Amino acid sequence: MRRFARLLILLALCLSPATVLAQGVPEATVSRVSTPGPQRTDRIEAELVPMSAWAAPGSTAVVAVKQTIRPGWHTYWRNPGDSGGATTLGWTLPVGVRTGDIVWPVPERQRLAGLMNYGYSGEVYLPVPIEVPASARPGTSLPLTVEALFLVCSAEMCVPDELTLTLALPIREEAAPLDPRHGEAISGVLASAPRPAGIEARIALEGDQLVLTAAGGPLAGQNPGPSYFFPFGSGVISHPAPQAGEWGPQGLTLRLTPGGATRAAGVSGPVEGVLVTTQGAFEIRAEPGTALPDTTGSGQLAAATDASAKAEPTQGDTTLTGFARALLFAVLGGLILNLMPCVFPILAMKAASLAAAAHQPAQARRDGLAFLAGVLTTFLLLASVLLGLRAAGEAVGWGFQLQSPPVTAGLALLILAVALNLSGVFHVGAGLQGAGSGPLSRLPGGTGAFFTGVLAVIVAAPCTAPFMAFALGAALVMPWTLALGIFLGLGLGLALPFVLISLSPRLLARLPRPGPWMERLKGLLAFPMYATALWLAWVFSRQTGTEGLGLLFVAGLLLALGAWLIGGTQSERAAGRRGLLHLTAGVLGLILAGGALILAARDPVAPVEGAAPASGTTLASAPWSATAVEAAQAEGRPVLVNFTADWCVTCKINERTSLSSAKVEAALTEAKAVYLVGDWTRRDDVIAAELQRHGRSGVPLYLLYSPGSAEPRILPQLLTEGVVLDALENN
């Protein structure tokens, strides 16, 4: 659990407003192998190494996590700057052994577009002091294990890689020489690491500048040369802004641009960090106060330069290319989403209302733009909630709202109301313009079109179209502004066909004129809505059990009765009568329906006793877990993993059409493959993290592990029998 919690913390850091830009996320790596020596992923190799050949009882030894980072990638300092997350270490130690804090080397300044990160590239050692107990017996070894969690990033993506590193540290009585392989390198890191040096420092906010003065110690009487201040805390300074300054007889002055926290609250306490000069790197603690004397007047400080390998101006272009690609895929995914079974009934109803206004171009344009506004507004709100929850550490993804039984039940009743409305049980608004949807979307004019857009997005959640996985996976590790742009691109694609038709007089002119056929079509379109309500009720039963389903049926019955009575009120009033009895009874029925809904959803996460896996196939399956995958691979067997959910329509179609055939079953048997199902019907943070590691924000996700391969092959989201058979034959 501790490993998983720290992994989620780094994933949440990926979602901070200043996180590193991404065009897609390959799978993260979690190494659970506790073997000595280097452990590696495609991006980084890490090893736990000693500074000395052995350690003496009662001494303080030094070990280090050595990182060898692939070119084009980097890890992070204790303050990562504008994006990313610091490397974290979780130790498992023998009794009596204690570790100190990481001795952080001076980081590189890694500029990426408008961001500035602090981190490392190439080869780097992170030394850690180890207190060896006096009771340690010479001739034995201390087994040291550390779970190292690295956020490894390039100019385009970030991947959290967790590696388990081990070292057996020998114990001997005599003083130890340096380790022949790593001793000199670690010793050099310790010698150059930032350290206190008797430097006095002050910091003050002067207008729009943060003035840092430092004096004494090694700074006195010296030209410090190019200088830079790395704060330990985030939000203190604007990291990308240049740090100009000058020096004097006793020290130096740096003029910094304040960060968000400083602008909001001023300098309310000491500011700690590392001051890097040509004289060395020094830890300082700047107290709030006026500038120290004799820290100016001798000349201007030369500008400090960024790490050459990280300051390439083309990285910004690469980032924009990644965003543009993700945005294009989002629009394409939204377009294809119109063909998914979740959305089609809603859009069919909207098409009917568009036909009603086909020969009134101004009204059609208004409805088209209002529909677009409803879609984009809802996507914006849904994305904000999703990104906000993930930034707060929640493991949620696309379709997360349908993992909540109260939401599923409420949506089932809403769709039932839509169907009753279309069947003519009751009416909201007037005329054929109301043919667009349910109670809110049946409001007249642009308001009804707006709420039809809202409803279209709500019911789109159970579906994932091609191209959406890449776009959403990229959005979930982008800064908020760009991530919201991706979600808006998805909404634009969803609304685009309807908007284009509404803005094209020639296309509108080809639609038939309103007539009795409109009412018949409206009644016909009620039946997909009834089917949708029944399907959502089935999903609800999988989440809560038969008792909850029974209460939901009671709520649905009372809702239908209330709607029928309200429809009777409308008929009474049309005949010139007040209809108070019908209205009172109808409102009472709706209130009782609401009460039954509350009772039905009162236990939102109760698992169903003995529930079958969510997979709708006839294949023999077992629940997914990382352990199950490892066990099957240890036996040399291929593993097919199906991440699914009962509320995912695309998942169910794939399972019924492509994963249930006799040919697929025979191919699995012949290959001796193991079929595992990850059921995401109810919230499961472990599955959410696994989806994230493979660059996905929702289901379906299909993985095929070949024998001896740690990295799975990701199959298409829209499966065919042939795709599955080919994958099994070529594994």
XYZ file of C-alpha atoms in Angstrom:
731
model
C 0.000 0.000 0.000
C 2.850 2.391 0.766
C 4.351 1.791 -2.684
C 0.979 2.329 -4.320
C 0.245 5.487 -2.329
C 3.550 7.030 -3.376
C 2.887 6.076 -6.990
C -0.463 7.870 -6.855
C 1.217 10.943 -5.344
C 3.530 11.185 -8.337
C 0.657 10.642 -10.736
C -1.186 13.497 -9.015
C 1.874 15.687 -9.426
C 1.639 15.018 -13.157
C -1.710 16.795 -13.052
C -0.574 19.977 -11.341
C -1.148 23.164 -13.330
C 2.521 23.305 -14.272
C 3.142 19.655 -14.999
C 5.274 18.547 -17.863
C 3.583 18.472 -21.260
C 2.773 15.156 -22.832
C 1.522 13.761 -26.091
C 0.965 10.284 -24.671
C 1.969 8.134 -21.751
C 3.701 4.790 -22.126
C 3.189 2.308 -19.363
C 4.892 3.034 -16.089
C 7.081 0.339 -14.608
C 6.769 -1.169 -11.155
C 9.624 -3.590 -10.498
C 8.850 -6.001 -7.690
C 12.012 -8.044 -8.247
C 14.407 -7.846 -5.302
C 17.589 -9.021 -7.031
C 20.959 -7.326 -6.545
C 22.423 -5.220 -9.300
C 20.968 -2.688 -11.706
C 17.242 -2.563 -12.407
C 16.081 -0.870 -15.564
C 13.185 0.357 -17.666
C 13.164 1.776 -21.177
C 13.998 5.175 -19.693
C 16.245 4.684 -16.689
C 18.634 2.237 -15.057
C 19.078 2.408 -11.294
C 21.282 0.615 -8.783
C 21.913 0.842 -5.035
C 25.705 1.131 -4.619
C 28.121 1.733 -1.700
C 30.728 4.459 -1.299
C 33.003 2.215 0.778
C 33.932 -1.399 0.248
C 32.406 -2.237 3.645
C 31.125 -0.621 6.831
C 32.293 -0.890 10.441
C 29.959 -1.481 13.404
C 28.775 1.812 14.945
C 29.854 3.859 11.901
C 27.959 5.955 9.374
C 28.282 4.527 5.903
C 27.126 6.105 2.671
C 25.209 4.349 -0.083
C 23.761 5.962 -3.178
C 21.012 5.406 -5.674
C 22.826 5.585 -8.982
C 20.696 6.693 -11.932
C 21.698 6.210 -15.552
C 19.091 8.149 -17.496
C 18.480 7.594 -21.170
C 19.307 10.593 -23.429
C 16.313 12.891 -23.845
C 14.891 11.985 -20.413
C 15.424 13.441 -16.949
C 14.488 13.013 -13.296
C 13.949 15.694 -10.650
C 15.560 17.507 -7.710
C 13.843 17.923 -4.324
C 12.040 20.992 -5.749
C 11.195 19.913 -9.307
C 10.477 23.470 -10.437
C 7.458 24.105 -12.617
C 6.597 20.453 -13.241
C 7.345 16.894 -12.291
C 8.028 15.310 -8.924
C 11.066 14.559 -6.786
C 12.534 11.083 -6.567
C 11.330 9.330 -3.404
C 12.955 6.458 -1.529
C 11.176 3.964 0.722
C 13.574 1.848 2.771
C 13.307 -1.658 4.206
C 16.128 -2.055 6.739
C 17.367 -4.490 9.392
C 16.604 -3.720 13.021
C 18.782 -0.881 14.344
C 19.778 0.499 10.939
C 18.711 4.053 10.166
C 18.946 6.219 7.085
C 19.402 9.942 6.742
C 18.042 12.305 4.110
C 19.123 12.276 0.485
C 22.187 14.434 -0.166
C 20.916 16.191 -3.272
C 23.539 17.225 -5.849
C 23.145 20.636 -7.473
C 20.449 20.212 -10.146
C 20.469 21.284 -13.751
C 18.116 24.001 -14.947
C 15.990 22.343 -17.592
C 13.993 24.815 -19.652
C 10.959 23.472 -21.518
C 8.926 25.986 -23.529
C 7.788 28.484 -20.862
C 8.624 26.222 -17.922
C 11.774 25.739 -15.855
C 12.429 22.396 -14.198
C 15.180 21.415 -11.770
C 16.541 17.941 -12.271
C 19.152 15.548 -13.548
C 20.140 13.859 -16.795
C 22.780 11.336 -17.780
C 24.424 9.720 -14.765
C 23.706 10.948 -11.237
C 24.231 9.633 -7.710
C 21.858 10.377 -4.823
C 23.906 9.615 -1.663
C 22.171 8.614 1.566
C 23.925 8.202 4.951
C 23.337 4.885 6.718
C 23.797 4.540 10.493
C 25.195 1.086 11.193
C 24.374 -0.179 14.710
C 27.251 -1.060 17.033
C 25.664 -4.495 17.375
C 26.319 -5.330 13.725
C 28.527 -8.434 13.602
C 31.704 -8.371 11.515
C 31.686 -10.988 8.810
C 27.990 -10.524 8.106
C 26.164 -8.268 5.660
C 23.351 -5.788 6.134
C 20.562 -6.362 3.572
C 19.392 -2.940 2.386
C 16.310 -2.594 0.187
C 14.886 0.612 -1.217
C 11.830 1.216 -3.351
C 12.893 4.096 -5.575
C 10.122 5.974 -7.337
C 11.334 8.133 -10.228
C 9.239 10.470 -12.332
C 11.120 10.193 -15.623
C 10.202 12.821 -18.196
C 11.087 13.879 -21.708
C 10.030 16.962 -23.606
C 6.794 15.194 -24.516
C 5.777 12.828 -21.713
C 6.271 11.748 -18.094
C 6.321 8.192 -16.764
C 6.502 7.151 -13.089
C 8.980 4.256 -12.822
C 9.294 2.367 -9.543
C 12.275 0.061 -9.063
C 13.176 -2.115 -6.097
C 16.924 -1.927 -5.447
C 18.931 -4.074 -3.043
C 22.440 -4.084 -1.632
C 24.202 -6.411 0.814
C 26.591 -4.119 2.721
C 29.488 -6.128 4.239
C 30.413 -5.503 7.898
C 34.102 -5.524 8.991
C 36.009 -4.140 11.951
C 38.714 -2.172 10.142
C 38.411 1.156 8.300
C 37.060 0.684 4.821
C 38.603 1.869 1.555
C 36.490 3.428 -1.166
C 34.477 1.043 -3.294
C 36.540 0.530 -6.463
C 33.577 1.048 -8.809
C 31.578 3.864 -7.241
C 33.524 5.215 -4.298
C 35.276 8.122 -6.024
C 32.116 9.242 -7.840
C 30.023 9.265 -4.652
C 32.825 10.978 -2.731
C 32.935 13.648 -5.432
C 29.186 14.207 -5.181
C 29.451 14.636 -1.411
C 32.360 17.057 -1.780
C 30.481 19.277 -4.231
C 27.045 18.976 -2.645
C 25.492 22.153 -1.210
C 26.445 22.726 2.441
C 26.064 25.439 5.072
C 28.996 27.873 5.043
C 28.226 30.605 7.553
C 26.490 32.824 4.990
C 24.017 35.390 6.320
C 21.061 36.097 4.043
C 18.039 38.413 3.897
C 15.035 38.480 1.586
C 12.383 41.133 0.988
C 9.600 41.866 -1.487
C 10.234 45.243 -3.091
C 7.486 46.143 -5.551
C 7.395 43.438 -8.203
C 10.826 42.060 -7.285
C 12.062 39.690 -4.625
C 15.461 40.925 -3.420
C 17.834 38.326 -1.959
C 21.090 39.453 -0.338
C 23.791 37.122 0.974
C 27.019 38.057 2.743
C 29.944 36.617 4.633
C 31.664 33.270 4.566
C 33.133 32.323 1.189
C 31.330 35.255 -0.483
C 33.298 37.968 1.331
C 35.843 39.720 -0.871
C 35.169 37.457 -3.853
C 33.518 37.935 -7.213
C 30.966 35.118 -7.033
C 30.577 34.973 -10.792
C 27.358 33.646 -12.376
C 25.026 32.922 -9.471
C 21.655 31.249 -9.110
C 19.263 30.575 -6.218
C 17.356 27.269 -6.052
C 14.598 27.516 -3.411
C 13.602 24.366 -1.559
C 9.933 25.327 -1.656
C 7.666 25.749 -4.676
C 5.874 29.016 -5.389
C 8.626 31.146 -3.835
C 10.052 32.440 -7.115
C 9.097 32.318 -10.759
C 11.461 29.558 -11.873
C 11.721 30.484 -15.583
C 12.453 34.179 -14.901
C 16.097 35.323 -15.145
C 17.979 36.042 -11.917
C 19.914 39.285 -12.348
C 22.139 40.809 -9.691
C 25.382 42.397 -8.610
C 28.117 41.826 -6.079
C 29.897 43.867 -3.476
C 32.736 43.654 -0.953
C 30.848 41.316 1.395
C 28.513 39.374 -0.825
C 25.896 39.546 -3.565
C 22.373 40.687 -4.379
C 19.983 38.742 -6.605
C 16.782 40.248 -7.969
C 14.206 37.523 -8.419
C 10.682 37.405 -9.802
C 8.267 36.343 -7.047
C 6.262 33.161 -7.508
C 2.552 32.651 -6.935
C 2.808 31.925 -3.196
C 5.009 34.969 -2.600
C 2.757 37.253 -4.638
C -0.257 36.047 -2.662
C 1.156 36.137 0.878
C 4.414 38.094 0.660
C 7.508 36.974 2.551
C 6.009 35.624 5.757
C 8.954 33.558 6.985
C 12.461 32.333 6.235
C 13.225 31.134 2.720
C 15.635 28.234 2.435
C 17.457 26.991 -0.606
C 20.755 26.546 -2.410
C 22.868 29.455 -3.644
C 25.175 28.362 -6.465
C 28.227 30.487 -7.304
C 31.640 29.899 -8.833
C 32.914 29.564 -5.247
C 30.653 26.569 -4.669
C 27.086 25.664 -3.754
C 25.840 26.683 -0.318
C 22.700 26.063 1.688
C 21.306 29.345 2.972
C 18.417 30.456 5.124
C 17.227 33.928 4.165
C 15.365 35.720 6.936
C 12.800 38.399 6.028
C 14.394 41.827 6.325
C 16.136 44.695 4.616
C 19.122 44.181 2.340
C 22.503 43.442 3.929
C 25.183 46.133 3.481
C 28.120 45.884 1.069
C 26.389 43.399 -1.224
C 26.349 45.729 -4.252
C 28.626 48.226 -5.932
C 31.431 46.085 -7.289
C 29.846 45.021 -10.553
C 27.063 43.126 -12.262
C 26.807 39.369 -11.967
C 27.147 37.378 -15.154
C 23.984 35.544 -16.142
C 23.782 31.892 -15.168
C 23.090 29.603 -18.111
C 20.689 26.689 -18.293
C 21.858 23.127 -18.825
C 22.749 22.999 -22.492
C 21.118 19.658 -22.987
C 17.837 20.938 -21.587
C 17.646 24.415 -23.095
C 16.897 23.439 -26.655
C 14.424 25.899 -28.154
C 12.958 23.170 -30.320
C 11.439 21.479 -27.285
C 8.665 24.023 -27.173
C 7.878 23.235 -30.774
C 7.833 19.535 -29.909
C 5.467 20.201 -27.030
C 3.122 22.173 -29.255
C 3.274 19.385 -31.822
C 2.284 16.878 -29.139
C -0.614 19.050 -28.019
C -1.744 19.577 -31.611
C -1.659 15.835 -32.235
C -3.633 15.096 -29.067
C -6.155 17.810 -30.002
C -6.587 16.350 -33.487
C -7.155 12.876 -32.039
C -9.660 14.334 -29.576
C -11.708 15.905 -32.382
C -11.580 12.659 -34.397
C -12.576 10.662 -31.307
C -15.519 13.001 -30.708
C -16.669 12.593 -34.300
C -16.573 8.788 -34.039
C -18.320 8.988 -30.660
C -21.454 10.016 -32.579
C -21.624 6.466 -33.935
C -21.336 4.813 -30.538
C -24.517 3.219 -29.129
C -24.457 5.470 -26.028
C -24.858 8.701 -27.945
C -26.778 7.724 -31.050
C -30.311 7.836 -29.551
C -29.769 11.363 -28.207
C -28.396 12.608 -31.505
C -31.189 10.899 -33.408
C -33.704 12.829 -31.332
C -31.809 16.047 -31.954
C -31.809 15.298 -35.668
C -35.590 15.020 -35.469
C -35.841 18.463 -33.891
C -33.429 19.796 -36.511
C -35.728 18.475 -39.214
C -38.572 20.369 -37.563
C -36.603 23.617 -37.950
C -35.044 22.691 -41.284
C -36.909 25.361 -43.208
C -36.250 28.070 -40.620
C -32.495 28.661 -41.056
C -32.181 31.257 -38.274
C -33.808 28.926 -35.751
C -31.672 26.008 -36.933
C -28.473 28.045 -36.532
C -29.514 29.077 -33.033
C -30.240 25.484 -32.067
C -26.946 24.251 -33.520
C -24.863 26.803 -31.640
C -26.857 26.248 -28.436
C -26.282 22.493 -28.752
C -22.549 23.139 -29.207
C -22.537 25.391 -26.137
C -24.243 22.689 -24.057
C -21.749 20.038 -25.170
C -18.682 22.220 -24.549
C -19.939 23.502 -21.191
C -20.613 19.994 -19.927
C -17.276 18.681 -21.165
C -15.579 21.611 -19.443
C -17.342 20.909 -16.141
C -16.785 17.149 -16.358
C -13.104 17.621 -17.226
C -12.626 20.113 -14.385
C -14.075 17.655 -11.865
C -12.021 14.773 -13.296
C -8.745 16.726 -13.311
C -9.475 18.215 -9.904
C -10.070 14.785 -8.364
C -6.905 13.414 -9.924
C -4.882 16.410 -8.751
C -6.206 15.707 -5.252
C -4.844 12.165 -5.499
C -8.050 10.357 -6.514
C -7.628 7.523 -8.996
C -10.436 8.266 -11.435
C -10.747 8.238 -15.191
C -13.155 8.655 -18.094
C -16.621 7.435 -17.082
C -15.792 7.831 -13.381
C -19.266 9.205 -12.613
C -20.886 5.907 -13.608
C -18.848 4.140 -10.924
C -21.122 5.888 -8.419
C -24.379 3.946 -7.872
C -26.344 7.135 -6.975
C -25.297 8.681 -10.287
C -26.164 5.512 -12.200
C -29.599 5.338 -10.561
C -30.283 9.032 -11.087
C -29.267 8.776 -14.733
C -31.544 5.733 -15.201
C -34.522 7.725 -13.910
C -33.568 10.721 -16.049
C -33.469 8.555 -19.181
C -36.808 7.022 -18.172
C -38.264 10.522 -17.933
C -36.868 11.255 -21.411
C -38.574 8.139 -22.762
C -41.912 8.968 -21.098
C -41.680 12.478 -22.492
C -41.096 11.159 -26.009
C -43.996 8.715 -25.597
C -46.305 11.633 -24.916
C -47.022 10.747 -21.270
C -46.308 14.380 -20.364
C -45.062 17.449 -22.200
C -42.585 20.225 -21.485
C -42.572 23.052 -23.988
C -44.700 23.087 -27.071
C -44.614 21.990 -30.673
C -42.195 19.845 -32.591
C -39.260 21.950 -31.461
C -39.506 19.973 -28.255
C -38.594 16.737 -29.974
C -35.008 17.084 -28.867
C -34.941 15.136 -25.611
C -36.116 14.973 -22.054
C -37.563 17.417 -19.527
C -34.840 20.039 -19.719
C -33.993 19.437 -23.331
C -37.667 19.714 -24.274
C -37.675 23.361 -23.213
C -38.470 25.628 -26.142
C -35.838 27.225 -28.362
C -32.135 27.391 -27.696
C -32.544 26.333 -24.053
C -33.816 22.928 -25.114
C -30.956 22.561 -27.605
C -28.436 23.506 -24.900
C -29.703 20.849 -22.501
C -29.768 18.264 -25.264
C -26.023 18.909 -25.582
C -25.690 18.436 -21.831
C -27.560 15.124 -21.967
C -25.506 13.921 -24.950
C -22.264 14.340 -22.973
C -23.694 12.672 -19.856
C -24.751 9.552 -21.709
C -21.529 9.509 -23.772
C -19.518 8.528 -20.680
C -19.976 4.743 -21.064
C -18.434 4.818 -24.551
C -14.843 5.191 -25.667
C -14.245 5.738 -29.366
C -11.034 5.152 -31.335
C -8.484 7.984 -30.942
C -10.059 8.954 -27.601
C -7.667 6.795 -25.573
C -4.586 8.579 -26.877
C -6.160 12.021 -26.483
C -7.471 11.434 -22.955
C -4.265 9.713 -21.845
C -2.298 12.768 -23.001
C -4.761 15.206 -21.428
C -4.455 13.623 -17.994
C -0.738 14.480 -17.778
C -0.905 17.935 -19.365
C -1.222 21.261 -17.561
C -4.811 22.151 -16.779
C -5.139 24.699 -19.560
C -3.986 22.309 -22.276
C -5.868 19.365 -20.772
C -9.115 21.336 -20.831
C -8.366 22.197 -24.456
C -8.205 18.473 -25.269
C -11.574 17.844 -23.604
C -13.077 20.793 -25.490
C -11.702 19.285 -28.714
C -13.516 16.054 -27.857
C -16.724 18.036 -27.339
C -16.241 19.882 -30.602
C -15.943 16.592 -32.455
C -19.096 15.272 -30.793
C -21.145 18.348 -31.703
C -19.582 19.033 -35.104
C -21.938 17.047 -37.395
C -25.056 18.613 -35.929
C -23.512 22.103 -35.947
C -22.370 21.814 -39.575
C -25.820 20.737 -40.700
C -27.503 23.516 -38.737
C -25.225 26.118 -40.349
C -25.682 24.837 -43.900
C -28.877 26.073 -45.624
C -28.344 23.667 -48.548
C -28.220 20.635 -46.270
C -31.209 21.888 -44.282
C -33.219 22.327 -47.467
C -32.792 18.604 -48.231
C -34.515 17.562 -44.995
C -38.237 16.715 -45.231
C -40.771 19.234 -44.003
C -42.420 18.691 -40.608
C -45.537 16.567 -40.549
C -47.209 13.655 -38.788
C -44.090 11.576 -39.422
C -42.309 13.680 -36.787
C -44.663 12.546 -34.019
C -44.321 8.910 -35.079
C -40.527 9.241 -35.145
C -40.590 10.851 -31.717
C -42.574 7.901 -30.315
C -40.225 5.427 -31.999
C -37.154 7.125 -30.511
C -38.594 6.619 -27.034
C -37.761 2.914 -27.183
C -33.948 3.324 -27.332
C -34.354 5.474 -24.230
C -36.365 2.756 -22.446
C -33.618 0.285 -23.375
C -30.966 2.656 -22.031
C -32.848 3.054 -18.752
C -33.114 -0.750 -18.386
C -29.403 -1.146 -19.118
C -28.496 1.462 -16.484
C -30.751 -0.354 -14.017
C -28.830 -3.558 -14.744
C -25.521 -1.741 -14.141
C -26.965 -0.439 -10.871
C -27.886 -3.982 -9.841
C -24.294 -5.089 -10.467
C -23.098 -2.285 -8.202
C -25.537 -2.672 -5.305
C -27.368 -6.002 -5.551
C -30.976 -7.123 -5.975
C -32.352 -5.118 -3.041
C -31.082 -1.888 -4.557
C -32.476 -2.888 -7.940
C -35.901 -3.526 -6.415
C -35.945 -0.069 -4.826
C -34.854 1.461 -8.133
C -37.776 -0.281 -9.870
C -40.102 1.194 -7.231
C -38.608 4.637 -7.885
C -39.099 4.143 -11.636
C -42.709 3.073 -11.169
C -43.450 6.095 -8.974
C -41.708 8.379 -11.478
C -43.842 6.986 -14.310
C -47.006 7.379 -12.228
C -46.070 10.955 -11.305
C -45.315 11.798 -14.929
C -48.632 10.275 -16.085
C -50.554 12.271 -13.469
C -48.764 15.479 -14.469
C -49.599 14.688 -18.092
C -53.209 14.305 -16.948
C -52.982 17.757 -15.352
C -51.875 19.177 -18.698
C -54.853 17.529 -20.420
C -57.247 18.841 -17.747
C -55.954 22.371 -18.175
C -56.175 22.097 -21.955
C -59.882 21.291 -21.425
C -60.324 24.373 -19.237
C -60.192 22.593 -15.858
C -57.664 23.270 -13.073
C -56.477 19.679 -12.613
C -55.317 20.250 -9.028
C -55.962 16.649 -7.964
C -53.826 15.250 -10.770
C -51.085 17.804 -10.097
C -50.992 17.112 -6.352
C -50.921 13.361 -6.846
C -48.262 13.677 -9.555
C -45.980 15.812 -7.391
C -46.460 13.369 -4.512
C -45.493 10.510 -6.823
C -42.300 12.308 -7.852
C -41.412 12.989 -4.211
C -41.914 9.319 -3.361
C -39.807 8.372 -6.377
C -37.017 10.580 -5.045
C -37.279 8.893 -1.641
C -37.071 5.446 -3.203
C -34.034 6.578 -5.193
C -32.277 7.726 -2.023
C -32.997 4.386 -0.349
C -31.825 2.462 -3.405
C -28.470 4.274 -3.513
C -27.861 4.544 0.223
C -24.932 2.064 0.092
C -22.934 3.340 -2.880
C -20.056 0.898 -2.841
C -21.589 -2.330 -1.553
C -20.152 -5.203 -3.571
C -22.494 -7.809 -4.912
C -22.178 -11.087 -3.051
C -20.833 -13.679 -5.425
C -21.076 -11.407 -8.433
C -19.590 -12.727 -11.612
C -16.795 -10.825 -13.323
C -17.860 -7.945 -15.522
C -16.710 -9.719 -18.650
C -19.628 -10.661 -20.836
C -17.789 -13.553 -22.477
C -18.215 -17.279 -22.034
C -14.464 -17.706 -21.635
C -13.131 -19.066 -18.367
C -11.538 -16.128 -16.598
C -9.924 -15.075 -13.339
C -9.812 -11.661 -11.687
C -6.923 -9.485 -12.822
C -4.082 -8.643 -10.481
C -0.421 -7.895 -11.039
C 0.361 -11.047 -9.072
C -1.822 -13.152 -11.362
C -0.005 -11.786 -14.421
C 3.390 -12.529 -12.880
C 2.342 -16.043 -11.867
C 1.149 -16.886 -15.375
C 4.292 -15.461 -16.955
C 6.437 -17.445 -14.526
C 4.777 -20.562 -15.988
C 5.654 -19.383 -19.511
C 2.021 -18.793 -20.488
C 0.613 -15.861 -22.507
C -1.796 -13.601 -20.653
C -4.792 -11.793 -22.157
C -6.098 -9.039 -19.883
C -9.506 -7.414 -20.364
C -10.117 -4.218 -18.396
C -13.873 -3.708 -18.593
C -16.942 -2.382 -16.790
C -20.629 -3.206 -16.899
C -21.443 0.430 -17.758
C -19.041 0.425 -20.732
C -21.097 -0.265 -23.847
C -18.027 -0.587 -26.061
C -16.668 -3.222 -23.662
C -19.867 -5.262 -23.786
C -20.034 -5.169 -27.597
C -16.405 -6.312 -27.878
C -17.028 -9.134 -25.414
C -20.149 -10.367 -27.195
C -18.761 -10.109 -30.731
C -15.011 -10.718 -30.446
C -14.200 -12.471 -27.168
C -16.987 -15.065 -27.026
C -16.479 -17.054 -30.204
C -15.497 -20.702 -30.293
C -12.445 -19.806 -32.408
C -11.121 -17.416 -29.786
C -11.735 -19.965 -27.039
C -9.902 -22.625 -29.056
C -6.996 -20.237 -29.742
C -6.675 -19.441 -26.038
C -6.707 -23.144 -25.181
C -4.147 -23.986 -27.844
C -1.820 -21.201 -26.675
C -2.371 -22.227 -23.025
C -3.170 -18.574 -22.399
C -4.583 -17.177 -19.168
C -7.576 -14.842 -19.498
C -7.825 -12.214 -16.753
C -10.611 -9.666 -16.259
C -10.150 -6.342 -14.484
C -13.642 -5.222 -13.444
C -13.891 -1.421 -13.156
C -17.682 -1.325 -12.724
C -17.170 -0.076 -9.201
C -14.354 2.213 -8.247
C -11.017 0.415 -7.981
C -7.923 2.563 -7.456
C -5.551 -0.274 -8.361
C -7.181 -0.744 -11.765
C -7.268 3.048 -12.279
C -3.527 3.204 -11.647
C -2.925 0.303 -14.042
C -4.928 2.064 -16.749
C -2.868 5.200 -16.148
C 0.367 3.232 -16.440
C -0.692 2.192 -19.918
C -1.644 5.715 -20.966
C -5.401 5.203 -20.615
C -7.988 7.091 -18.625
C -10.847 4.621 -19.052
C -11.988 1.260 -20.342
C -11.839 -0.787 -22.480
C -8.168 -1.714 -22.409
C -6.885 -5.034 -23.759
C -3.358 -6.245 -23.005
C -1.590 -9.324 -24.322
C 1.544 -10.438 -22.470
C 3.780 -12.791 -24.428
C 5.854 -15.386 -22.531
C 9.115 -13.863 -21.331
C 8.085 -10.290 -22.179
C 7.520 -7.799 -19.384
C 5.886 -5.281 -21.694
C 2.411 -6.120 -23.012
C 1.007 -5.495 -26.438
C -1.984 -3.126 -26.383
C -4.818 -4.313 -28.621
C -7.265 -1.952 -30.378
C -10.245 -0.651 -28.429
C -12.665 -1.860 -31.106
C -11.914 -5.562 -31.329
C -12.716 -8.082 -34.004
C -12.383 -11.823 -33.798
C -9.570 -11.637 -36.346
C -7.593 -9.114 -34.301
C -7.742 -11.361 -31.233
C -6.821 -14.498 -33.189
C -3.875 -12.797 -34.931
C -2.597 -11.460 -31.616
C -2.728 -14.911 -30.011
C -1.054 -16.575 -32.989
C 1.799 -14.041 -33.084
C 2.399 -13.670 -29.357
